[in-house]
Short mmCIF file of C-alpha atoms and ligand atoms in Angstrom, two decimals:
data_model
loop_
_atom_site.label_atom_id
_atom_site.label_comp_id
_atom_site.label_asym_id
_atom_site.label_seq_id
_atom_site.Cartn_x
_atom_site.Cartn_y
_atom_site.Cartn_z
CA MET A 1 -105.28 5.29 0.82
CA LYS A 2 -102.61 3.36 -1.16
CA GLN A 3 -103.45 0.23 -2.90
CA ARG A 4 -100.09 -1.25 -2.70
CA ILE A 5 -97.61 -1.74 0.14
CA PRO A 6 -94.91 0.64 -0.80
CA LEU A 7 -91.58 -0.81 -1.85
CA ILE A 8 -88.22 1.46 -1.13
CA ALA A 9 -85.32 -0.55 -2.80
CA GLY A 10 -81.68 0.69 -2.35
CA ASN A 11 -79.56 0.33 -5.51
CA TRP A 12 -75.92 0.37 -4.26
CA LYS A 13 -74.44 0.08 -7.75
CA MET A 14 -70.56 -0.59 -7.74
CA HIS A 15 -70.47 0.96 -3.84
CA GLY A 16 -69.63 -0.75 -0.68
CA ARG A 17 -67.05 -2.54 1.00
CA LEU A 18 -67.16 -5.22 3.73
CA VAL A 19 -66.83 -2.91 6.95
CA ALA A 20 -68.44 0.04 5.38
CA ASN A 21 -71.41 -2.31 4.85
CA THR A 22 -71.67 -3.63 8.26
CA PHE A 23 -72.12 -0.03 9.48
CA LEU A 24 -74.70 1.06 6.98
CA LEU A 25 -76.61 -2.12 7.54
CA SER A 26 -76.87 -1.76 11.16
CA GLU A 27 -77.67 1.82 11.05
CA LEU A 28 -80.42 0.93 8.55
CA LYS A 29 -81.85 -1.89 10.76
CA SER A 30 -81.80 0.29 13.88
CA GLY A 31 -83.37 3.07 12.01
CA ILE A 32 -86.21 0.93 10.64
CA GLN A 33 -86.66 -0.39 14.27
CA ASN A 34 -87.08 3.34 15.49
CA LEU A 35 -89.67 4.03 12.76
CA GLY A 36 -91.66 1.21 14.09
CA LEU A 37 -91.45 -0.84 10.75
CA ASP A 38 -89.54 -3.84 11.87
CA ILE A 39 -91.42 -6.92 11.70
CA ASN A 40 -90.44 -7.82 15.32
CA SER A 41 -91.30 -4.44 16.70
CA LYS A 42 -94.45 -4.10 18.71
CA SER A 43 -95.23 -0.81 17.32
CA CYS A 44 -95.47 -1.60 13.55
CA VAL A 45 -97.98 0.82 12.54
CA ALA A 46 -97.86 0.82 8.82
CA LYS A 47 -95.87 -1.20 6.28
CA VAL A 48 -93.25 -0.37 4.02
CA ASP A 49 -91.29 -3.04 2.28
CA VAL A 50 -87.64 -2.28 2.31
CA ALA A 51 -84.58 -3.92 0.43
CA VAL A 52 -81.12 -3.35 -0.62
CA CYS A 53 -79.89 -4.37 -3.94
CA ILE A 54 -76.09 -4.89 -3.61
CA PRO A 55 -73.00 -6.04 -5.27
CA PHE A 56 -72.64 -9.82 -5.61
CA PRO A 57 -69.83 -10.49 -3.24
CA TYR A 58 -71.81 -9.03 -0.43
CA LEU A 59 -74.92 -11.22 -0.74
CA ALA A 60 -73.61 -13.58 2.13
CA GLN A 61 -72.69 -10.63 4.29
CA ALA A 62 -76.45 -9.12 3.72
CA GLN A 63 -77.92 -12.80 4.32
CA SER A 64 -75.84 -12.93 7.76
CA GLU A 65 -76.52 -9.26 8.83
CA LEU A 66 -80.26 -8.79 7.55
CA GLN A 67 -81.81 -12.10 8.03
CA SER A 68 -83.37 -11.22 11.40
CA SER A 69 -84.72 -8.01 10.29
CA SER A 70 -87.40 -6.93 7.84
CA VAL A 71 -84.95 -5.59 5.52
CA ARG A 72 -84.75 -7.88 2.35
CA TRP A 73 -81.74 -8.03 0.22
CA GLY A 74 -80.98 -8.65 -3.72
CA ALA A 75 -78.71 -8.37 -6.37
CA GLN A 76 -78.32 -5.87 -9.49
CA ASP A 77 -78.23 -8.36 -12.35
CA VAL A 78 -78.50 -11.96 -13.19
CA SER A 79 -77.48 -14.08 -15.92
CA MET A 80 -79.93 -15.07 -18.78
CA GLN A 81 -78.38 -18.43 -18.82
CA ALA A 82 -79.35 -21.17 -16.23
CA GLU A 83 -75.73 -22.69 -15.64
CA GLY A 84 -72.75 -23.66 -17.91
CA ALA A 85 -69.65 -22.29 -19.50
CA TYR A 86 -70.56 -18.40 -19.11
CA THR A 87 -67.47 -16.78 -17.49
CA GLY A 88 -68.35 -14.11 -14.85
CA GLU A 89 -71.98 -14.85 -15.06
CA VAL A 90 -74.06 -15.33 -11.86
CA SER A 91 -76.99 -17.40 -12.11
CA ALA A 92 -80.53 -16.95 -10.62
CA ALA A 93 -80.00 -20.26 -8.71
CA MET A 94 -76.97 -18.88 -7.08
CA LEU A 95 -78.81 -15.89 -6.08
CA ASN A 96 -81.28 -18.07 -4.54
CA ASP A 97 -78.75 -19.84 -2.67
CA PHE A 98 -78.16 -16.44 -0.77
CA SER A 99 -81.93 -16.01 -0.18
CA CYS A 100 -82.25 -13.09 -2.33
CA ALA A 101 -85.74 -11.52 -2.44
CA TYR A 102 -85.10 -9.32 -5.61
CA ALA A 103 -82.78 -8.69 -8.37
CA ILE A 104 -82.76 -5.77 -10.58
CA VAL A 105 -82.82 -6.46 -14.49
CA GLY A 106 -82.49 -4.02 -17.31
CA HIS A 107 -81.16 -0.98 -15.36
CA SER A 108 -80.12 1.65 -17.94
CA GLU A 109 -76.58 1.49 -17.00
CA ARG A 110 -76.54 -2.30 -17.89
CA ARG A 111 -78.45 -1.51 -21.15
CA GLN A 112 -75.91 1.25 -21.90
CA TYR A 113 -72.64 -0.26 -20.90
CA HIS A 114 -73.18 -3.96 -21.35
CA ALA A 115 -75.41 -3.56 -24.42
CA GLU A 116 -78.32 -5.43 -22.82
CA SER A 117 -81.44 -5.88 -25.30
CA ASP A 118 -84.91 -6.08 -24.33
CA THR A 119 -84.85 -9.51 -25.00
CA MET A 120 -81.94 -10.44 -22.68
CA VAL A 121 -83.96 -8.36 -20.19
CA GLY A 122 -86.98 -10.42 -20.63
CA GLU A 123 -84.99 -13.62 -20.37
CA LYS A 124 -83.18 -12.57 -17.22
CA ALA A 125 -86.75 -11.75 -15.64
CA ARG A 126 -87.96 -15.25 -16.61
CA ARG A 127 -84.86 -16.91 -14.93
CA LEU A 128 -85.47 -15.01 -11.62
CA LEU A 129 -89.20 -15.92 -11.43
CA ASP A 130 -88.22 -19.58 -12.14
CA ALA A 131 -86.03 -19.32 -9.12
CA GLY A 132 -88.65 -17.66 -7.00
CA ILE A 133 -87.07 -14.23 -7.08
CA ILE A 134 -88.84 -10.93 -7.94
CA PRO A 135 -87.35 -9.07 -10.76
CA ILE A 136 -87.25 -5.31 -10.52
CA VAL A 137 -87.59 -4.59 -14.07
CA CYS A 138 -86.17 -0.98 -14.92
CA VAL A 139 -87.52 0.99 -17.95
CA GLY A 140 -86.95 4.38 -18.87
CA GLU A 141 -86.34 7.12 -21.79
CA THR A 142 -83.38 9.12 -22.53
CA LEU A 143 -83.57 12.93 -22.45
CA GLN A 144 -83.71 13.00 -26.34
CA GLN A 145 -86.54 10.43 -26.58
CA ARG A 146 -88.63 12.55 -24.15
CA LYS A 147 -87.95 15.52 -26.51
CA ASP A 148 -88.80 13.53 -29.26
CA ASN A 149 -92.07 12.40 -27.62
CA LEU A 150 -90.92 8.76 -27.53
CA THR A 151 -91.14 8.35 -23.84
CA GLU A 152 -94.39 6.00 -24.00
CA VAL A 153 -93.03 4.18 -27.18
CA THR A 154 -89.77 3.33 -25.39
CA VAL A 155 -91.11 2.40 -21.98
CA ALA A 156 -93.78 0.22 -23.55
CA ARG A 157 -91.29 -1.58 -25.64
CA GLN A 158 -89.10 -2.23 -22.77
CA LEU A 159 -91.94 -3.41 -20.57
CA ASN A 160 -93.83 -5.56 -23.25
CA SER A 161 -90.72 -7.41 -23.97
CA VAL A 162 -90.39 -8.46 -20.42
CA LEU A 163 -94.16 -9.17 -20.31
CA SER A 164 -93.81 -11.45 -23.30
CA ALA A 165 -91.37 -13.55 -21.76
CA ILE A 166 -93.02 -14.41 -18.66
CA GLU A 167 -96.03 -16.44 -17.90
CA ASP A 168 -99.19 -14.36 -17.69
CA SER A 169 -99.89 -15.74 -14.16
CA ALA A 170 -96.44 -14.34 -13.00
CA LEU A 171 -97.47 -10.72 -13.71
CA SER A 172 -98.21 -9.79 -9.83
CA LYS A 173 -94.75 -11.34 -9.19
CA ILE A 174 -92.77 -8.36 -10.93
CA VAL A 175 -91.87 -4.96 -9.88
CA VAL A 176 -91.49 -2.23 -12.31
CA ALA A 177 -89.20 0.69 -12.12
CA TYR A 178 -89.58 3.84 -14.06
CA GLU A 179 -86.24 5.44 -14.20
CA PRO A 180 -85.83 8.27 -16.62
CA ILE A 181 -82.17 7.87 -17.73
CA TRP A 182 -82.00 11.91 -17.54
CA ALA A 183 -82.89 12.03 -13.97
CA ILE A 184 -80.48 9.12 -12.69
CA GLY A 185 -77.36 10.54 -10.73
CA THR A 186 -78.01 13.95 -12.16
CA GLY A 187 -80.01 15.60 -9.20
CA VAL A 188 -82.89 16.34 -11.75
CA THR A 189 -86.25 14.52 -10.92
CA ALA A 190 -89.21 14.13 -12.99
CA THR A 191 -91.97 16.24 -11.22
CA PRO A 192 -94.40 14.06 -9.52
CA GLU A 193 -96.90 14.80 -12.20
CA MET A 194 -94.61 13.79 -15.02
CA ALA A 195 -93.70 10.65 -13.17
CA GLN A 196 -97.30 9.83 -12.37
CA GLN A 197 -98.13 10.22 -15.97
CA VAL A 198 -95.69 7.60 -17.07
CA HIS A 199 -96.53 5.20 -14.15
CA ALA A 200 -100.38 5.45 -15.28
CA PHE A 201 -99.40 4.61 -18.64
CA LEU A 202 -97.11 1.59 -17.65
CA ARG A 203 -100.27 0.38 -15.53
CA GLU A 204 -102.35 0.51 -18.57
CA GLN A 205 -100.05 -1.83 -20.22
CA LEU A 206 -100.22 -4.36 -17.35
CA ILE A 207 -103.93 -4.08 -17.42
CA VAL A 208 -104.06 -5.15 -21.09
CA LYS A 209 -102.25 -8.33 -19.97
CA ASN A 210 -104.40 -8.94 -16.71
CA ALA A 211 -106.45 -6.22 -15.42
CA GLU A 212 -106.66 -7.85 -11.76
CA LEU A 213 -103.11 -8.88 -11.59
CA ALA A 214 -101.99 -5.47 -12.88
CA GLU A 215 -103.47 -3.87 -9.69
CA GLN A 216 -100.97 -5.82 -7.57
CA VAL A 217 -97.81 -4.75 -9.57
CA LYS A 218 -95.64 -2.16 -7.80
CA ILE A 219 -94.31 0.53 -10.04
CA LEU A 220 -91.38 2.26 -8.35
CA TYR A 221 -89.90 5.67 -9.65
CA GLY A 222 -86.15 6.02 -9.71
CA GLY A 223 -84.06 8.86 -10.60
CA SER A 224 -82.70 11.47 -8.03
CA MET A 225 -85.25 10.59 -5.47
CA LYS A 226 -83.98 12.27 -2.33
CA PRO A 227 -85.48 13.08 1.07
CA ASP A 228 -86.73 16.50 0.07
CA ASN A 229 -88.54 15.14 -2.95
CA ALA A 230 -89.67 11.78 -1.97
CA ALA A 231 -92.76 12.71 -0.25
CA SER A 232 -94.33 14.55 -3.13
CA LEU A 233 -93.54 11.80 -5.62
CA LEU A 234 -94.52 9.06 -3.46
CA SER A 235 -97.91 10.71 -2.81
CA MET A 236 -99.04 10.17 -6.35
CA LYS A 237 -101.56 7.35 -7.10
CA ASP A 238 -99.47 5.02 -9.10
CA ILE A 239 -95.96 5.68 -7.67
CA ASP A 240 -95.64 2.76 -5.17
CA GLY A 241 -92.25 3.21 -4.04
CA GLY A 242 -88.74 4.13 -5.02
CA LEU A 243 -85.58 2.59 -6.46
CA ILE A 244 -82.86 4.71 -4.84
CA GLY A 245 -79.34 5.13 -5.99
CA GLY A 246 -77.28 7.71 -4.30
CA ALA A 247 -79.47 8.42 -1.40
CA SER A 248 -79.49 4.63 -0.25
CA LEU A 249 -75.56 4.98 0.44
CA LYS A 250 -76.56 7.21 3.41
CA SER A 251 -78.49 5.91 6.08
CA ALA A 252 -80.21 9.12 7.12
CA ASP A 253 -81.25 9.83 3.71
CA PHE A 254 -82.57 6.21 2.96
CA LEU A 255 -84.28 6.36 6.18
CA SER A 256 -85.95 9.65 5.44
CA ILE A 257 -87.35 8.11 2.22
CA ILE A 258 -88.44 5.26 4.13
CA ALA A 259 -90.47 7.48 6.51
CA ALA A 260 -91.91 9.32 3.77
CA ALA A 261 -93.00 6.23 1.95
CA ARG A 262 -94.97 5.29 5.53
CA LEU A 263 -96.90 8.76 5.63
CA ALA A 264 -97.79 8.12 2.02
CA VAL A 265 -99.58 4.92 2.86
P1 13P B 301 -79.92 7.94 -8.23
O1 13P B 301 -80.95 8.06 -7.14
O2 13P B 301 -78.49 8.22 -7.63
O3 13P B 301 -80.22 8.97 -9.16
O4 13P B 301 -80.09 6.59 -8.98
C1 13P B 301 -81.18 6.00 -9.42
C2 13P B 301 -80.96 4.64 -9.84
O5 13P B 301 -80.28 4.44 -10.82
C3 13P B 301 -81.43 3.51 -9.07
O6 13P B 301 -81.48 2.33 -9.83
#
C-alpha cells in the first residue's frame, strides 16, 4: 500500500502549439474519465494526481480547458524576483493569476543552459511557496558524477540548498523530482532499484529536517519514464510518481503511465 498519493506530472518542455494543445488536453481529460480518475466520475476508485507543466503562453489555455477536470496545470520555471525591472521574467504571483498548482524549479536543462545555481533554485522555490504554488524541485547527477560515486553528494547539495531557503513547516508543500541527467531524453532509464536507492537517500535528507513532514513529501522519478517501464519504477516504495518529458506529449503514453500509477497504489 502506497503511503502517498502518486503524482504523474508532464513536463512539455518547449513543445506544444495552441491547436495541438487543445487536442492533447481533451484526449487527456477523456482518458482520465475513462480510467475512473476524474473527480466528477462516479467510479473514482483510486486516486492519482495528474498535472501538466506547460510553456508560459499556454497557461491561460490550460486554465480554461482544464478547470472543470481533475488535471492540474503548472509552469516549468519562475523568476527568483518578486517584481520589477527583470525583462523576460515571470513571477510567482503571475503564475498564481492563472491558478497554477505547480511549477518546476531547478530542472537540469535550466541549470545547464541558463546557469541556474543551487541558491537561485532555492529562491525560486521560496517564491512559489509564498504564492501558494507547489514547487517541483528537480535534482540529479550527471553520468560522470555517477561514475565518480558523487550521486548522493550531488543530490544532497541540490536538495539541501532548497531546504535551507524555505521554512521548515513548508517541507510538506514541496515535491522533489529525482532526474538523473544521463536518463533524460536518452531512452536510458535508471533501474527501479537504482532509482529507489536515491529516492530513499533523498527521503533521509528530508527526515533530518522534519521526520513527520518528510513522510508526506512526494519524490518523483524523471528520465525516460515510458509505458513499458513505469509500472516497475512506480512499484518501488519511495517512488511516488513521475515527471514525464517525451511520453507526456502523446496522450496514449501519458495515460498508460497514469494507469500504471493507479495500479501501484
Ligand atoms: P524524458 O521523459 O523525455 O526523458 O524527460 C524527463 C524530464 O526531463 C522531465 O522533466
